[in-house]
XYZ file of C-alpha atoms in Angstrom:
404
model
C 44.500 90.315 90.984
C 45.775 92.987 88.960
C 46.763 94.885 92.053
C 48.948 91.595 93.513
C 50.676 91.041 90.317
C 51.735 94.620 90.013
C 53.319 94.234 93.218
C 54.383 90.898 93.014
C 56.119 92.903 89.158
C 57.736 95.472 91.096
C 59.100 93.077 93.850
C 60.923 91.217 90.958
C 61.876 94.208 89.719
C 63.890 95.504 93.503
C 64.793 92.328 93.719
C 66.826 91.265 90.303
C 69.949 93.925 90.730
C 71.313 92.226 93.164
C 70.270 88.588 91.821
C 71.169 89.690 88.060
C 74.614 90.568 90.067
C 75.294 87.134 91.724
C 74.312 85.731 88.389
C 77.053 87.187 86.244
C 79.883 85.345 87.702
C 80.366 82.396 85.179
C 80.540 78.687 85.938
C 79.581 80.102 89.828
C 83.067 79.902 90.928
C 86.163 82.859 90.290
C 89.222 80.722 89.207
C 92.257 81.939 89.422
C 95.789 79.749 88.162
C 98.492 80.488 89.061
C 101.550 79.765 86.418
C 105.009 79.809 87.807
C 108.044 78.198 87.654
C 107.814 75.660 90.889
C 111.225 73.827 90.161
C 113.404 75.508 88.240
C 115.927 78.565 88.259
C 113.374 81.118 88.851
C 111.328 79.174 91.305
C 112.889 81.038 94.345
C 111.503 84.349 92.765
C 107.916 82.741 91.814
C 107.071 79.610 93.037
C 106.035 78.344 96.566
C 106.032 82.791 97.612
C 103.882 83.523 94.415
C 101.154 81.375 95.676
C 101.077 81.892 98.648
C 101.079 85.580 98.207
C 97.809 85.239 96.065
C 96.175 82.716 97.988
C 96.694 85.527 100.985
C 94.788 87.710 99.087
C 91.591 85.384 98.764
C 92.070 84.886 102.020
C 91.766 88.452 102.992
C 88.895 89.277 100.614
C 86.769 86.912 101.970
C 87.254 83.550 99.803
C 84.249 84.676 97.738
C 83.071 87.690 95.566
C 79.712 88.234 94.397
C 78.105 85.833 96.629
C 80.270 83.253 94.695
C 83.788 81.226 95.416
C 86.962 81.913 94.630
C 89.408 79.095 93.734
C 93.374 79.392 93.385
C 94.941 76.152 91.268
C 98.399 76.163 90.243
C 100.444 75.053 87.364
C 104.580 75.011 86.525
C 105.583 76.053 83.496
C 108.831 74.029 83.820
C 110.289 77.175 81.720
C 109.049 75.443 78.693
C 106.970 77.686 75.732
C 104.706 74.642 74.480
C 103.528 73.407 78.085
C 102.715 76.879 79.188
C 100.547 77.506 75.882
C 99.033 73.876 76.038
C 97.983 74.548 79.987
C 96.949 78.320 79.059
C 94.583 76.444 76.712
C 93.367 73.792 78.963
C 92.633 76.239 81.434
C 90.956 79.060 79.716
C 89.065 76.027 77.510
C 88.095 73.273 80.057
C 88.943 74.322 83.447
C 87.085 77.931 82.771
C 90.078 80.036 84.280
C 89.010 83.489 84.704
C 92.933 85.141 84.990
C 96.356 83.252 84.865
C 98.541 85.240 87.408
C 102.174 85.627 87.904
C 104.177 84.284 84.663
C 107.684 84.415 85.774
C 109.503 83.832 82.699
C 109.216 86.759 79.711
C 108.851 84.239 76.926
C 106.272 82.104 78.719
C 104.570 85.695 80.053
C 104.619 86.861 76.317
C 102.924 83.752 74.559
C 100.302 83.401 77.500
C 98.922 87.047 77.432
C 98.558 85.944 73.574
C 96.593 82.874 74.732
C 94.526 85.343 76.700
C 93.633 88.215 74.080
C 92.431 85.000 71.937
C 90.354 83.381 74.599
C 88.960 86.647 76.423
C 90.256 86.299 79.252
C 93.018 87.848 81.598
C 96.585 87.421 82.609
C 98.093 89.638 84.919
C 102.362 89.636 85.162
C 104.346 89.769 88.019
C 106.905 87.945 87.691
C 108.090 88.811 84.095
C 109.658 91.868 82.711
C 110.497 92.181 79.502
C 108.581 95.848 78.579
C 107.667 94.472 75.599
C 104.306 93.204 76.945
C 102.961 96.684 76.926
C 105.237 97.977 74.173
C 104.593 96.164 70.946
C 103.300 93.023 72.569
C 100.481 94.680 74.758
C 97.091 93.478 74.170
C 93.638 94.571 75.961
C 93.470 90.972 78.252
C 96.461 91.858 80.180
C 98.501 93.867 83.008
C 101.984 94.181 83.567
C 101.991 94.967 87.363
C 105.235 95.229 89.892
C 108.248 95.986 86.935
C 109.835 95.864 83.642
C 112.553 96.285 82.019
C 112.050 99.943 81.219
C 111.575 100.695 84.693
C 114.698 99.024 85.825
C 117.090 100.648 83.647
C 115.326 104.401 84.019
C 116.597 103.640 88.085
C 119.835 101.859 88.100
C 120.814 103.223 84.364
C 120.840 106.800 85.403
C 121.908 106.425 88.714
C 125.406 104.589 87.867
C 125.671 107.553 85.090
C 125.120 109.981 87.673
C 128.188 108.839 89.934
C 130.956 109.148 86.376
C 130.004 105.394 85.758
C 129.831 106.035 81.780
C 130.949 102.877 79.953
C 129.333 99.793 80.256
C 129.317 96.030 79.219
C 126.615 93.624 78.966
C 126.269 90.095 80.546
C 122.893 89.303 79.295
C 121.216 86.386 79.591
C 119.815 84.745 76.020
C 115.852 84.886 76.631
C 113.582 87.508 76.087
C 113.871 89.262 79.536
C 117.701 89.491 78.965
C 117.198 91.025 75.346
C 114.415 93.562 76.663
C 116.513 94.749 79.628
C 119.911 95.031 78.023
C 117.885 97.106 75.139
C 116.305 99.505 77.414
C 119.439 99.908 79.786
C 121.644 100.211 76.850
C 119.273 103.270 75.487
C 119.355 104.951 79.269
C 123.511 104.778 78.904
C 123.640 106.559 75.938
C 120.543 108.856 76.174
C 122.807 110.354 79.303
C 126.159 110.610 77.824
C 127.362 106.352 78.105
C 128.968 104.765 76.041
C 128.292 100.749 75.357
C 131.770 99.215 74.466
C 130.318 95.565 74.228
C 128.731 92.893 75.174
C 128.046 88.998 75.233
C 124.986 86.466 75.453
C 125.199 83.695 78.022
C 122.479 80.847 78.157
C 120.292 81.187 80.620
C 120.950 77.503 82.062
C 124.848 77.872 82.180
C 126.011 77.316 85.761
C 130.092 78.501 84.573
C 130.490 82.126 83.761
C 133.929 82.149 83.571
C 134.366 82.784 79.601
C 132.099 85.498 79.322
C 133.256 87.170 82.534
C 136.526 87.075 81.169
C 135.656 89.048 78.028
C 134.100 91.337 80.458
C 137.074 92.215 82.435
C 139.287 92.633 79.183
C 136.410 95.016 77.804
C 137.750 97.463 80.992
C 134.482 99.037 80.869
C 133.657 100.966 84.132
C 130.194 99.188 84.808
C 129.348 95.267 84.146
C 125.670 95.162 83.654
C 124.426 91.482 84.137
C 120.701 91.563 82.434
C 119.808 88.183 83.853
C 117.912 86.696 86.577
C 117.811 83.798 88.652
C 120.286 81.330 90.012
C 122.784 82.582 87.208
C 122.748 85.848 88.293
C 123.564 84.930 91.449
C 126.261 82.575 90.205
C 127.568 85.788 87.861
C 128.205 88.059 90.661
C 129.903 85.239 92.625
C 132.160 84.286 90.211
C 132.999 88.473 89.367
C 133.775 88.632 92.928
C 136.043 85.611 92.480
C 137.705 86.917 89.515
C 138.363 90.076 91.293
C 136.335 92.122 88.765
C 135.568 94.854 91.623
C 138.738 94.808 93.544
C 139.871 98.441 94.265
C 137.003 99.809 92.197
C 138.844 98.471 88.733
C 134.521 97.481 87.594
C 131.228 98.172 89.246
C 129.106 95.239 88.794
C 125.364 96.471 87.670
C 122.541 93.945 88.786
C 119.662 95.005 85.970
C 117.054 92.910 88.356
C 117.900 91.990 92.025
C 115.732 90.149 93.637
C 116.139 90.020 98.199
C 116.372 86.267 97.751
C 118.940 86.770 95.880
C 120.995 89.277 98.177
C 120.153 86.704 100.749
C 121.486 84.180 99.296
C 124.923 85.783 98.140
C 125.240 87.356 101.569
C 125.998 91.131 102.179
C 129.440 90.585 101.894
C 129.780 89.313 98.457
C 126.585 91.966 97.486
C 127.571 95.412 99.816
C 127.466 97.802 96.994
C 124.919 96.994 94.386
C 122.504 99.845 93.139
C 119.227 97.712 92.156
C 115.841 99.221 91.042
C 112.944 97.602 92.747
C 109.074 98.244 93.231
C 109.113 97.027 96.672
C 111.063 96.477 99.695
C 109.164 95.052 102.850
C 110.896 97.701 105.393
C 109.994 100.671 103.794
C 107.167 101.676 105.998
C 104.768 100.079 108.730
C 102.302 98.453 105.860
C 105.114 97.161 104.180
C 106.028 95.683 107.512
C 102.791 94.463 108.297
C 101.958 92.897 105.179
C 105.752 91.473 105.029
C 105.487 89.705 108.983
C 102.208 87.729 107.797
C 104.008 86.541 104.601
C 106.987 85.779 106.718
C 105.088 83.653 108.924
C 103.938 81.388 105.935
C 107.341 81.594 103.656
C 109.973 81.684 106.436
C 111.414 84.409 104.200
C 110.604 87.922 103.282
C 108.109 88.897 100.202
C 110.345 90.462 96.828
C 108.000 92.962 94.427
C 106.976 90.008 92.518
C 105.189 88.410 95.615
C 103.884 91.797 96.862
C 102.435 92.827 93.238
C 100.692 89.302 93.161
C 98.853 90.005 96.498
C 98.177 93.695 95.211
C 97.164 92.654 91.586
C 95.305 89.671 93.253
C 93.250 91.955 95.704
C 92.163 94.874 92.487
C 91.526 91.704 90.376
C 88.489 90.916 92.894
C 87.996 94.267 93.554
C 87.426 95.145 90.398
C 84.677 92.117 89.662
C 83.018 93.241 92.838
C 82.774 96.728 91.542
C 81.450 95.652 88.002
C 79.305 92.737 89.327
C 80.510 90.256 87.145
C 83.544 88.772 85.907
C 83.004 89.256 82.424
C 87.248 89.755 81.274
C 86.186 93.142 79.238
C 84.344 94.786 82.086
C 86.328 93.523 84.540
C 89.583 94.927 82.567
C 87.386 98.195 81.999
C 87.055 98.442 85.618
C 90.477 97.769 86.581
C 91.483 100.536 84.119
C 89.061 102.898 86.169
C 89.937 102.051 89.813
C 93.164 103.583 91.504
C 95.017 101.066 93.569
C 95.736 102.419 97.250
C 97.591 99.362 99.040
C 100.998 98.672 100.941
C 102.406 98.215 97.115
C 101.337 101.541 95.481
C 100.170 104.596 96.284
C 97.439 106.279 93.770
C 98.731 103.350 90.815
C 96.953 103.234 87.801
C 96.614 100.634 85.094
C 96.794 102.677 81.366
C 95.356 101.695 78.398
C 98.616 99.789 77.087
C 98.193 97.210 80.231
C 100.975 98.946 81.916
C 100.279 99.556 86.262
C 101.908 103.301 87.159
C 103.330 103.543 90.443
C 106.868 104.515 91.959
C 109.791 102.606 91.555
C 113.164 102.857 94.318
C 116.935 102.792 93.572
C 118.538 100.893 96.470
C 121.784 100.270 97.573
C 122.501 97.187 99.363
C 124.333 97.921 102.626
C 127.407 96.297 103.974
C 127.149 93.968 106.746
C 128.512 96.394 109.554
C 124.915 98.439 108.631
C 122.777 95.707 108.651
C 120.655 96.374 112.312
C 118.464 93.212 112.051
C 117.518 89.853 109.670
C 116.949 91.051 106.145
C 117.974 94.630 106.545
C 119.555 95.043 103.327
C 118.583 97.820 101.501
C 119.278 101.732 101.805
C 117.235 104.038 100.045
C 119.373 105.714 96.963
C 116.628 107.608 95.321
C 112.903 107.363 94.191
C 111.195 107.228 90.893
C 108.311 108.582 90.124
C 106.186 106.651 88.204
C 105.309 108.754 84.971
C 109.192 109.226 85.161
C 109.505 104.989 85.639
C 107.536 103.478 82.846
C 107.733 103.959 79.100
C 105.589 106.639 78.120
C 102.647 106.509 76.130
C 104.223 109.235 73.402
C 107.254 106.586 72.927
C 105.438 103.434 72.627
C 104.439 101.059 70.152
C 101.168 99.084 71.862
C 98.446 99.554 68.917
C 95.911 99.889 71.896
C 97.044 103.630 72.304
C 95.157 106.332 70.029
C 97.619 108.735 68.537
């Protein structure tokens, strides 16, 4: 009898690992919300392509991890503070989210990854970037993946120095994500030489443009910057165009963050021209292309960075529970830390220990419509940042995570 139990002991023993391992995902089911705007101004950078993009990723990693499911629900924001914190809450308290993904919208991105850090849980950013969520707002729940505002000025900041394009005025749109990305452009200008002769604040649901456009022209400044998103970005460069802000070279008009819908929608002849910073653009190479021709198929439109980085941050997310064998947030954060991310989106990117993912960013210049070869060939390639060069780094920042 002794002999039996010993065996039966050890048996148990083989045997728990890989139970012990199924075990550790909580409430038996990975739950991943998605947060996005679904309606409103930024919904054609978020939205419908977000979660899809995410839901691809399940998809493609099986639909389970750990022997366990993996369920996608989604929530809009409307672009409102208290209903993103009040759902944050709901699902990190009731429905037993494990990460809320995406968070187009600084403000919103910048109160949930709060919510997050409080509840123990994770929130990874795409669609946000406002650098302040691994600057001074970073905390140890959350990942800033595909951008920020850092990022954005290091590309098209220098670049339009480079070319004698030294004085500059600021469109910026009144949120957080305007602030952020006129601060860190306006820092690029005059670490290289620029001057910043002025600028102006335009609500980020104002549809006329023609005031502050105005004040812009008088300004004479070589370079507009507009550091907005959205359908008022869109509406800004329109209305430039219309005001004949760029005719004969007179201004340069600087989009801070371009998204392809957004090209698409203005057209190549009312965007030939624009230098843009990006993580992403789906004809860069053949994974790009292959990735970008399934999303296609399900959008009718081609993926942006934001809807690449949440298939990429998606796909280490589950990754990273499989590799840890549970989906505890610490060790899963711990383990996304540790694991270098090899995909169609980056190429040996890293997550630090500010929450910030490392990887190469692109300067593009969109092409006039005589170059355009095919449907959505928009971009040429202007120049490639590496992505210690990219990001804030560590020696400059303010996240408290960092030991000094």
């Amino acid at each position: 009898m002794n002999r039996v139990a010993m065996i039966l002991a050890v048996g148990i023993g083989l045997a728990s690992p890989a139970y012990a391992q199924t075990a550790k995902i909580s409430d038996d089911v990975v739950k991943i919300g998605v947060m996005t705007d679904m309606s409103g101004q930024f919904s054609h950078e978020s939205g419908e392509g977000s979660v899809t993009a995410i839901k691809m990723a399940v998809e493609d990693f099986g639909g389970s991890v750990l022997g366990k499911p993996i369920e996608v629900i989604v929530a809009d924001h409307q672009n409102r503070n208290e209903v993103a914190i009040a759902k944050a809450r709901e699902w990190y308290d009731v429905t037993k989210v494990d990460l809320i993904a995406n968070l187009i919208n600084s403000s919103i991105a910048l109160a949930v990854t709060n919510v997050a850090q409080e509840k123990n849980r994770i929130a990874i950013v795409n669609g946000s970037g406002s650098s302040r969520l691994t600057n001074d707002s970073c905390t140890p729940n959350s990942i800033h993946y595909a951008y920020d505002t850092y990022a954005l000025a290091q590309g098209t900041g220098k670049a339009l120095i480079k070319e004698g394009l030294n004085t500059w005025y600021f469109l910026t749109a009144d949120y957080a994500f305007g602030h952020a990305l006129e601060s860190d452009t306006a820092n690029v200008v005059k670490a290289n030489g620029g001057t910043v002769v002025g600028s102006i604040r335009y609500p980020i649901d104002t549809a006329d443009h023609s005031s502050f456009l105005l004040q812009a022209q008088a300004s004479k400044a070589k370079v507009v910057a507009v550091a907005g998103s959205g359908t008022t970005f869109i509406n800004a460069v329109k209305s430039a165009k219309d005001f004949g802000l760029t005719d004969g070279g007179k201004q340069t008009i600087a989009g801070l963050l371009v998204w392809i819908t957004d090209i698409d929608s203005m057209g190549l002849s009312t965007a030939q021209g624009l230098l843009l910073t990006n993580a992403f653009y789906w004809d860069r190479d053949e994974e790009t292309r292959a990735f970008s021709k399934r999303f296609f198929a399900k959008m009718k439109r081609m993926p942006h960075m934001g809807d690449a980085g949440d298939y990429s941050s998606t796909m280490h997310y589950l990754n990273a529970i499989k590799a840890a064998g549970t989906d505890d947030a610490k060790t899963v954060m711990a383990k996304m830390r540790e694991m270098p991310v090899n995909d169609f989106f980056a190429k040996n990117g890293r997550v630090r220990e500010d929450g910030r993912f490392v990887h190469d960013m692109y300067v593009y210049e969109v092409k006039k419509p005589s170059e355009s070869k095919y449907a959505w060939d928009y971009y040429k390639l202007h120049a490639v940042v590496p992505g210690d060069e990219a990001f804030r780094p560590l020696s400059e920042s303010k996240c408290p995570l960092i030991k000094k």
